[in-house]
Amino acid sequence: MVTQKRRTYWLMQNGVFMVLLVLLTGLLGYLARETRVQWDISQNGRNSLSQASVDVLEKINGPLNATVYVTAQDAQSGNIRKIIREFLSRYQRVKPDFTVTFIDPTEQPKLTQEAGVQVNGEMVVTFNGRREHLSTFNEQAFTHLLMRLARPREKRVTMLSGHGERKLDGIANHDLGEFGKQLMAKGFKTGTLRLSIVPDVPINTSVLVIASPQIDLREEEVDKLLAYISRGGNLLWLIDEGPLHGLQPLAEKLELTLSPGVVVDPQARQLKLPVTVALGANYGQHPVMRNFDYITMFPFARQIIVNENEVWHSISLVETASSGWVETGKLDSPIVFDKMYDVPGPVSIAATLSRTLHDREQRIAVIGSGNFLANTYLGNGNNLDFGINLVNWLAGDENLIIIQPRATLDNNLVLSESVLIIIAGGFLILLPLAFLASGLIIWWLRARR
């Protein structure tokens, strides 16, 4: 009698165990089908989107459409469609209303020609009536394309020229050619301006850039610049150490004091850099520096002081050389602090000025170093990020102020379909069967007692 009750108890216990096991297996299967969870364990998180790309996607309000003109197979690259689909799926997970359509150019040659597609694998992305082409599939290139689409209207960055200034399309070490390329990649239109042959600064100029003229501007040219500022124009002024070459009236209009000398930063030695490279680490509370906690480098920087006034609202953007000074002596002799002539740090080398004029905010940035955006130094620290953020703010596109997409550091781990089936079968079939078998064995052993 006792044995019969014990067997009945064991049967009930094992029956409940089996029911719970089946329910658990079914629940796991349901969750696996309905829920997608991913962990990116690759170096630098290269299999997931960077925060910069996510931020740009969040700025695109409305459906985003991509049409990829690609054959099903390629002799060299194999299944290109699969590669592109997997690449774009990362963006689709963040933006569900991003639709992707594939068209075979060999089957639809007329549609391909009408779309202006030139190569196999080219993609046409449309948003809000605008379109962009892309044939290079990596995160940086595609995120730059999204930034161009997200920019609400054409923004023109114009560089003053004709006085030996740094060139926005130049290839010399001191020019800003690489920075100009980055601006164009992000949707800015760039150009040059010769004040000697135009009646005024064009009205469609979003940001005027003055970068270290080497000869004096004529009085009538300076008058045109002052008129541009008076009517609310936005300005990026890169000032190197040395004479202003006729731009002193502009400094006075902006209430600037530009003392002579070069910033010396002893902390640069820790990075094996000359002490004439000022390291930016302390930043002001400003949209340009939002979530910006990186080192910037300013070679041969000069101090920027904004005088107290009732016209401009100013913010010190970058402070350097907390343990350094402004060296007023010659740099070809031993550089030592002279308390009689030199100015102790910290030193402000960048400032923004703004005011409300004609119901809009006028924005101006003054940086005490033209070198920090030069081709030679642009890759140092996060100079590029700082420069792009600065131009975005000046152009009124502060919602596009982001840190640039990271570079790829490692390779993909690609699993074949058979391996994926084995892994899925192991978790969804073999593992539950193992639990079931262990339960039956335990029941059988107890039943024999």
PDB file of N, CA and C in Angstrom, residues 118-186:
ATOM      1  N   GLN A 118      25.510  53.945 -62.252  1.00  0.00           N
ATOM      2  CA  GLN A 118      26.677  53.742 -63.102  1.00  0.00           C
ATOM      3  C   GLN A 118      27.348  52.390 -62.889  1.00  0.00           C
ATOM      4  N   VAL A 119      27.292  51.850 -61.683  1.00  0.00           N
ATOM      5  CA  VAL A 119      28.026  50.608 -61.380  1.00  0.00           C
ATOM      6  C   VAL A 119      27.110  49.605 -60.709  1.00  0.00           C
ATOM      7  N   ASN A 120      27.467  48.349 -60.831  1.00  0.00           N
ATOM      8  CA  ASN A 120      26.724  47.284 -60.168  1.00  0.00           C
ATOM      9  C   ASN A 120      26.913  47.388 -58.650  1.00  0.00           C
ATOM     10  N   GLY A 121      25.815  47.424 -57.909  1.00  0.00           N
ATOM     11  CA  GLY A 121      25.884  47.568 -56.468  1.00  0.00           C
ATOM     12  C   GLY A 121      25.649  48.978 -55.987  1.00  0.00           C
ATOM     13  N   GLU A 122      25.310  49.883 -56.901  1.00  0.00           N
ATOM     14  CA  GLU A 122      25.057  51.278 -56.511  1.00  0.00           C
ATOM     15  C   GLU A 122      23.679  51.392 -55.860  1.00  0.00           C
ATOM     16  N   MET A 123      23.590  52.246 -54.879  1.00  0.00           N
ATOM     17  CA  MET A 123      22.346  52.420 -54.127  1.00  0.00           C
ATOM     18  C   MET A 123      21.875  53.862 -54.249  1.00  0.00           C
ATOM     19  N   VAL A 124      20.560  54.026 -54.383  1.00  0.00           N
ATOM     20  CA  VAL A 124      19.936  55.348 -54.417  1.00  0.00           C
ATOM     21  C   VAL A 124      19.044  55.466 -53.181  1.00  0.00           C
ATOM     22  N   VAL A 125      19.352  56.442 -52.335  1.00  0.00           N
ATOM     23  CA  VAL A 125      18.611  56.644 -51.088  1.00  0.00           C
ATOM     24  C   VAL A 125      17.804  57.929 -51.219  1.00  0.00           C
ATOM     25  N   THR A 126      16.517  57.851 -50.897  1.00  0.00           N
ATOM     26  CA  THR A 126      15.644  59.007 -51.003  1.00  0.00           C
ATOM     27  C   THR A 126      15.008  59.310 -49.653  1.00  0.00           C
ATOM     28  N   PHE A 127      14.860  60.617 -49.384  1.00  0.00           N
ATOM     29  CA  PHE A 127      14.199  61.076 -48.164  1.00  0.00           C
ATOM     30  C   PHE A 127      13.650  62.472 -48.401  1.00  0.00           C
ATOM     31  N   ASN A 128      12.377  62.615 -48.162  1.00  0.00           N
ATOM     32  CA  ASN A 128      11.754  63.941 -48.198  1.00  0.00           C
ATOM     33  C   ASN A 128      11.974  64.645 -49.540  1.00  0.00           C
ATOM     34  N   GLY A 129      11.913  63.872 -50.632  1.00  0.00           N
ATOM     35  CA  GLY A 129      12.056  64.456 -51.956  1.00  0.00           C
ATOM     36  C   GLY A 129      13.478  64.630 -52.426  1.00  0.00           C
ATOM     37  N   ARG A 130      14.467  64.295 -51.595  1.00  0.00           N
ATOM     38  CA  ARG A 130      15.873  64.403 -51.984  1.00  0.00           C
ATOM     39  C   ARG A 130      16.471  63.017 -52.163  1.00  0.00           C
ATOM     40  N   ARG A 131      17.529  62.944 -52.932  1.00  0.00           N
ATOM     41  CA  ARG A 131      18.133  61.638 -53.214  1.00  0.00           C
ATOM     42  C   ARG A 131      19.649  61.744 -53.217  1.00  0.00           C
ATOM     43  N   GLU A 132      20.280  60.646 -52.839  1.00  0.00           N
ATOM     44  CA  GLU A 132      21.737  60.541 -52.820  1.00  0.00           C
ATOM     45  C   GLU A 132      22.139  59.170 -53.345  1.00  0.00           C
ATOM     46  N   HIS A 133      23.271  59.134 -54.049  1.00  0.00           N
ATOM     47  CA  HIS A 133      23.806  57.870 -54.566  1.00  0.00           C
ATOM     48  C   HIS A 133      24.979  57.416 -53.696  1.00  0.00           C
ATOM     49  N   LEU A 134      25.128  56.096 -53.586  1.00  0.00           N
ATOM     50  CA  LEU A 134      26.245  55.528 -52.815  1.00  0.00           C
ATOM     51  C   LEU A 134      26.636  54.189 -53.422  1.00  0.00           C
ATOM     52  N   SER A 135      27.928  53.998 -53.623  1.00  0.00           N
ATOM     53  CA  SER A 135      28.423  52.715 -54.134  1.00  0.00           C
ATOM     54  C   SER A 135      29.478  52.104 -53.219  1.00  0.00           C
ATOM     55  N   THR A 136      29.802  52.792 -52.117  1.00  0.00           N
ATOM     56  CA  THR A 136      30.751  52.280 -51.138  1.00  0.00           C
ATOM     57  C   THR A 136      29.993  51.974 -49.855  1.00  0.00           C
ATOM     58  N   PHE A 137      30.023  50.714 -49.424  1.00  0.00           N
ATOM     59  CA  PHE A 137      29.208  50.316 -48.284  1.00  0.00           C
ATOM     60  C   PHE A 137      30.071  50.143 -47.040  1.00  0.00           C
ATOM     61  N   ASN A 138      30.179  51.214 -46.281  1.00  0.00           N
ATOM     62  CA  ASN A 138      30.739  51.147 -44.940  1.00  0.00           C
ATOM     63  C   ASN A 138      30.002  52.180 -44.100  1.00  0.00           C
ATOM     64  N   GLU A 139      30.123  52.054 -42.781  1.00  0.00           N
ATOM     65  CA  GLU A 139      29.299  52.884 -41.904  1.00  0.00           C
ATOM     66  C   GLU A 139      29.584  54.368 -42.076  1.00  0.00           C
ATOM     67  N   GLN A 140      30.846  54.727 -42.203  1.00  0.00           N
ATOM     68  CA  GLN A 140      31.169  56.145 -42.302  1.00  0.00           C
ATOM     69  C   GLN A 140      30.569  56.759 -43.555  1.00  0.00           C
ATOM     70  N   ALA A 141      30.700  56.067 -44.701  1.00  0.00           N
ATOM     71  CA  ALA A 141      30.174  56.608 -45.957  1.00  0.00           C
ATOM     72  C   ALA A 141      28.654  56.713 -45.917  1.00  0.00           C
ATOM     73  N   PHE A 142      27.985  55.688 -45.390  1.00  0.00           N
ATOM     74  CA  PHE A 142      26.523  55.712 -45.381  1.00  0.00           C
ATOM     75  C   PHE A 142      25.988  56.728 -44.373  1.00  0.00           C
ATOM     76  N   THR A 143      26.652  56.865 -43.232  1.00  0.00           N
ATOM     77  CA  THR A 143      26.209  57.847 -42.245  1.00  0.00           C
ATOM     78  C   THR A 143      26.420  59.265 -42.766  1.00  0.00           C
ATOM     79  N   HIS A 144      27.491  59.492 -43.515  1.00  0.00           N
ATOM     80  CA  HIS A 144      27.683  60.797 -44.151  1.00  0.00           C
ATOM     81  C   HIS A 144      26.554  61.079 -45.140  1.00  0.00           C
ATOM     82  N   LEU A 145      26.145  60.061 -45.880  1.00  0.00           N
ATOM     83  CA  LEU A 145      25.018  60.225 -46.802  1.00  0.00           C
ATOM     84  C   LEU A 145      23.757  60.615 -46.038  1.00  0.00           C
ATOM     85  N   LEU A 146      23.509  59.962 -44.903  1.00  0.00           N
ATOM     86  CA  LEU A 146      22.332  60.291 -44.104  1.00  0.00           C
ATOM     87  C   LEU A 146      22.405  61.720 -43.573  1.00  0.00           C
ATOM     88  N   MET A 147      23.605  62.170 -43.218  1.00  0.00           N
ATOM     89  CA  MET A 147      23.754  63.545 -42.742  1.00  0.00           C
ATOM     90  C   MET A 147      23.417  64.541 -43.843  1.00  0.00           C
ATOM     91  N   ARG A 148      23.800  64.220 -45.075  1.00  0.00           N
ATOM     92  CA  ARG A 148      23.468  65.117 -46.185  1.00  0.00           C
ATOM     93  C   ARG A 148      21.959  65.183 -46.391  1.00  0.00           C
ATOM     94  N   LEU A 149      21.289  64.042 -46.253  1.00  0.00           N
ATOM     95  CA  LEU A 149      19.838  64.026 -46.404  1.00  0.00           C
ATOM     96  C   LEU A 149      19.140  64.718 -45.242  1.00  0.00           C
ATOM     97  N   ALA A 150      19.724  64.607 -44.048  1.00  0.00           N
ATOM     98  CA  ALA A 150      19.096  65.181 -42.860  1.00  0.00           C
ATOM     99  C   ALA A 150      19.247  66.690 -42.799  1.00  0.00           C
ATOM    100  N   ARG A 151      20.223  67.238 -43.529  1.00  0.00           N
ATOM    101  CA  ARG A 151      20.417  68.690 -43.493  1.00  0.00           C
ATOM    102  C   ARG A 151      19.221  69.364 -44.160  1.00  0.00           C
ATOM    103  N   PRO A 152      18.536  70.267 -43.446  1.00  0.00           N
ATOM    104  CA  PRO A 152      17.257  70.786 -43.945  1.00  0.00           C
ATOM    105  C   PRO A 152      17.343  71.547 -45.250  1.00  0.00           C
ATOM    106  N   ARG A 153      18.430  72.239 -45.508  1.00  0.00           N
ATOM    107  CA  ARG A 153      18.574  72.977 -46.761  1.00  0.00           C
ATOM    108  C   ARG A 153      20.057  73.151 -47.055  1.00  0.00           C
ATOM    109  N   GLU A 154      20.343  73.638 -48.259  1.00  0.00           N
ATOM    110  CA  GLU A 154      21.738  73.799 -48.664  1.00  0.00           C
ATOM    111  C   GLU A 154      22.434  74.828 -47.791  1.00  0.00           C
ATOM    112  N   LYS A 155      23.570  74.449 -47.242  1.00  0.00           N
ATOM    113  CA  LYS A 155      24.380  75.365 -46.437  1.00  0.00           C
ATOM    114  C   LYS A 155      25.718  75.578 -47.147  1.00  0.00           C
ATOM    115  N   ARG A 156      26.063  76.845 -47.339  1.00  0.00           N
ATOM    116  CA  ARG A 156      27.268  77.181 -48.095  1.00  0.00           C
ATOM    117  C   ARG A 156      28.343  77.753 -47.171  1.00  0.00           C
ATOM    118  N   VAL A 157      29.506  77.121 -47.185  1.00  0.00           N
ATOM    119  CA  VAL A 157      30.668  77.585 -46.433  1.00  0.00           C
ATOM    120  C   VAL A 157      31.623  78.243 -47.425  1.00  0.00           C
ATOM    121  N   THR A 158      31.858  79.534 -47.235  1.00  0.00           N
ATOM    122  CA  THR A 158      32.653  80.313 -48.189  1.00  0.00           C
ATOM    123  C   THR A 158      33.949  80.776 -47.541  1.00  0.00           C
ATOM    124  N   MET A 159      35.057  80.544 -48.238  1.00  0.00           N
ATOM    125  CA  MET A 159      36.383  80.893 -47.727  1.00  0.00           C
ATOM    126  C   MET A 159      36.873  82.189 -48.380  1.00  0.00           C
ATOM    127  N   LEU A 160      37.250  83.163 -47.556  1.00  0.00           N
ATOM    128  CA  LEU A 160      37.836  84.391 -48.081  1.00  0.00           C
ATOM    129  C   LEU A 160      39.166  84.065 -48.759  1.00  0.00           C
ATOM    130  N   SER A 161      39.401  84.641 -49.943  1.00  0.00           N
ATOM    131  CA  SER A 161      40.640  84.355 -50.681  1.00  0.00           C
ATOM    132  C   SER A 161      41.158  85.630 -51.321  1.00  0.00           C
ATOM    133  N   GLY A 162      42.341  85.510 -51.897  1.00  0.00           N
ATOM    134  CA  GLY A 162      42.954  86.646 -52.581  1.00  0.00           C
ATOM    135  C   GLY A 162      44.018  87.348 -51.766  1.00  0.00           C
ATOM    136  N   HIS A 163      44.303  86.859 -50.535  1.00  0.00           N
ATOM    137  CA  HIS A 163      45.297  87.516 -49.677  1.00  0.00           C
ATOM    138  C   HIS A 163      46.264  86.483 -49.077  1.00  0.00           C
ATOM    139  N   GLY A 164      46.432  85.361 -49.769  1.00  0.00           N
ATOM    140  CA  GLY A 164      47.334  84.325 -49.281  1.00  0.00           C
ATOM    141  C   GLY A 164      46.745  83.483 -48.169  1.00  0.00           C
ATOM    142  N   GLU A 165      45.411  83.438 -48.068  1.00  0.00           N
ATOM    143  CA  GLU A 165      44.777  82.642 -47.005  1.00  0.00           C
ATOM    144  C   GLU A 165      44.962  81.139 -47.242  1.00  0.00           C
ATOM    145  N   ARG A 166      44.744  80.384 -46.190  1.00  0.00           N
ATOM    146  CA  ARG A 166      44.686  78.924 -46.330  1.00  0.00           C
ATOM    147  C   ARG A 166      43.514  78.576 -47.255  1.00  0.00           C
ATOM    148  N   LYS A 167      43.684  77.528 -48.070  1.00  0.00           N
ATOM    149  CA  LYS A 167      42.663  77.169 -49.050  1.00  0.00           C
ATOM    150  C   LYS A 167      41.842  75.977 -48.562  1.00  0.00           C
ATOM    151  N   LEU A 168      40.538  76.071 -48.747  1.00  0.00           N
ATOM    152  CA  LEU A 168      39.645  74.997 -48.322  1.00  0.00           C
ATOM    153  C   LEU A 168      39.699  73.803 -49.265  1.00  0.00           C
ATOM    154  N   ASP A 169      40.313  73.984 -50.417  1.00  0.00           N
ATOM    155  CA  ASP A 169      40.495  72.876 -51.354  1.00  0.00           C
ATOM    156  C   ASP A 169      41.974  72.646 -51.656  1.00  0.00           C
ATOM    157  N   GLY A 170      42.862  73.222 -50.844  1.00  0.00           N
ATOM    158  CA  GLY A 170      44.295  73.126 -51.102  1.00  0.00           C
ATOM    159  C   GLY A 170      44.903  71.827 -50.602  1.00  0.00           C
ATOM    160  N   ILE A 171      46.014  71.450 -51.189  1.00  0.00           N
ATOM    161  CA  ILE A 171      46.694  70.206 -50.810  1.00  0.00           C
ATOM    162  C   ILE A 171      47.993  70.464 -50.053  1.00  0.00           C
ATOM    163  N   ALA A 172      48.398  71.720 -49.909  1.00  0.00           N
ATOM    164  CA  ALA A 172      49.617  72.033 -49.158  1.00  0.00           C
ATOM    165  C   ALA A 172      49.407  71.726 -47.681  1.00  0.00           C
ATOM    166  N   ASN A 173      50.502  71.534 -46.959  1.00  0.00           N
ATOM    167  CA  ASN A 173      50.410  71.166 -45.544  1.00  0.00           C
ATOM    168  C   ASN A 173      49.615  72.182 -44.737  1.00  0.00           C
ATOM    169  N   HIS A 174      49.745  73.480 -45.056  1.00  0.00           N
ATOM    170  CA  HIS A 174      49.083  74.514 -44.271  1.00  0.00           C
ATOM    171  C   HIS A 174      47.646  74.766 -44.715  1.00  0.00           C
ATOM    172  N   ASP A 175      47.245  74.182 -45.844  1.00  0.00           N
ATOM    173  CA  ASP A 175      45.884  74.381 -46.348  1.00  0.00           C
ATOM    174  C   ASP A 175      44.874  73.530 -45.576  1.00  0.00           C
ATOM    175  N   LEU A 176      43.589  73.746 -45.879  1.00  0.00           N
ATOM    176  CA  LEU A 176      42.499  73.050 -45.181  1.00  0.00           C
ATOM    177  C   LEU A 176      41.752  72.107 -46.119  1.00  0.00           C
ATOM    178  N   GLY A 177      42.445  71.543 -47.085  1.00  0.00           N
ATOM    179  CA  GLY A 177      41.804  70.715 -48.100  1.00  0.00           C
ATOM    180  C   GLY A 177      41.084  69.497 -47.547  1.00  0.00           C
ATOM    181  N   GLU A 178      41.720  68.786 -46.623  1.00  0.00           N
ATOM    182  CA  GLU A 178      41.084  67.594 -46.050  1.00  0.00           C
ATOM    183  C   GLU A 178      39.840  67.967 -45.252  1.00  0.00           C
ATOM    184  N   PHE A 179      39.895  69.086 -44.560  1.00  0.00           N
ATOM    185  CA  PHE A 179      38.720  69.553 -43.823  1.00  0.00           C
ATOM    186  C   PHE A 179      37.605  69.927 -44.795  1.00  0.00           C
ATOM    187  N   GLY A 180      37.971  70.548 -45.915  1.00  0.00           N
ATOM    188  CA  GLY A 180      36.982  70.877 -46.934  1.00  0.00           C
ATOM    189  C   GLY A 180      36.291  69.641 -47.481  1.00  0.00           C
ATOM    190  N   LYS A 181      37.049  68.561 -47.688  1.00  0.00           N
ATOM    191  CA  LYS A 181      36.458  67.314 -48.171  1.00  0.00           C
ATOM    192  C   LYS A 181      35.453  66.764 -47.160  1.00  0.00           C
ATOM    193  N   GLN A 182      35.795  66.853 -45.884  1.00  0.00           N
ATOM    194  CA  GLN A 182      34.885  66.374 -44.847  1.00  0.00           C
ATOM    195  C   GLN A 182      33.608  67.206 -44.802  1.00  0.00           C
ATOM    196  N   LEU A 183      33.725  68.508 -45.001  1.00  0.00           N
ATOM    197  CA  LEU A 183      32.538  69.356 -45.032  1.00  0.00           C
ATOM    198  C   LEU A 183      31.623  68.966 -46.189  1.00  0.00           C
ATOM    199  N   MET A 184      32.192  68.739 -47.353  1.00  0.00           N
ATOM    200  CA  MET A 184      31.378  68.357 -48.504  1.00  0.00           C
ATOM    201  C   MET A 184      30.744  66.987 -48.309  1.00  0.00           C
ATOM    202  N   ALA A 185      31.468  66.057 -47.664  1.00  0.00           N
ATOM    203  CA  ALA A 185      30.909  64.735 -47.406  1.00  0.00           C
ATOM    204  C   ALA A 185      29.690  64.805 -46.503  1.00  0.00           C
ATOM    205  N   LYS A 186      29.614  65.838 -45.699  1.00  0.00           N
ATOM    206  CA  LYS A 186      28.502  65.994 -44.763  1.00  0.00           C
ATOM    207  C   LYS A 186      27.431  66.948 -45.281  1.00  0.00           C
TER     208      LYS A 186
END
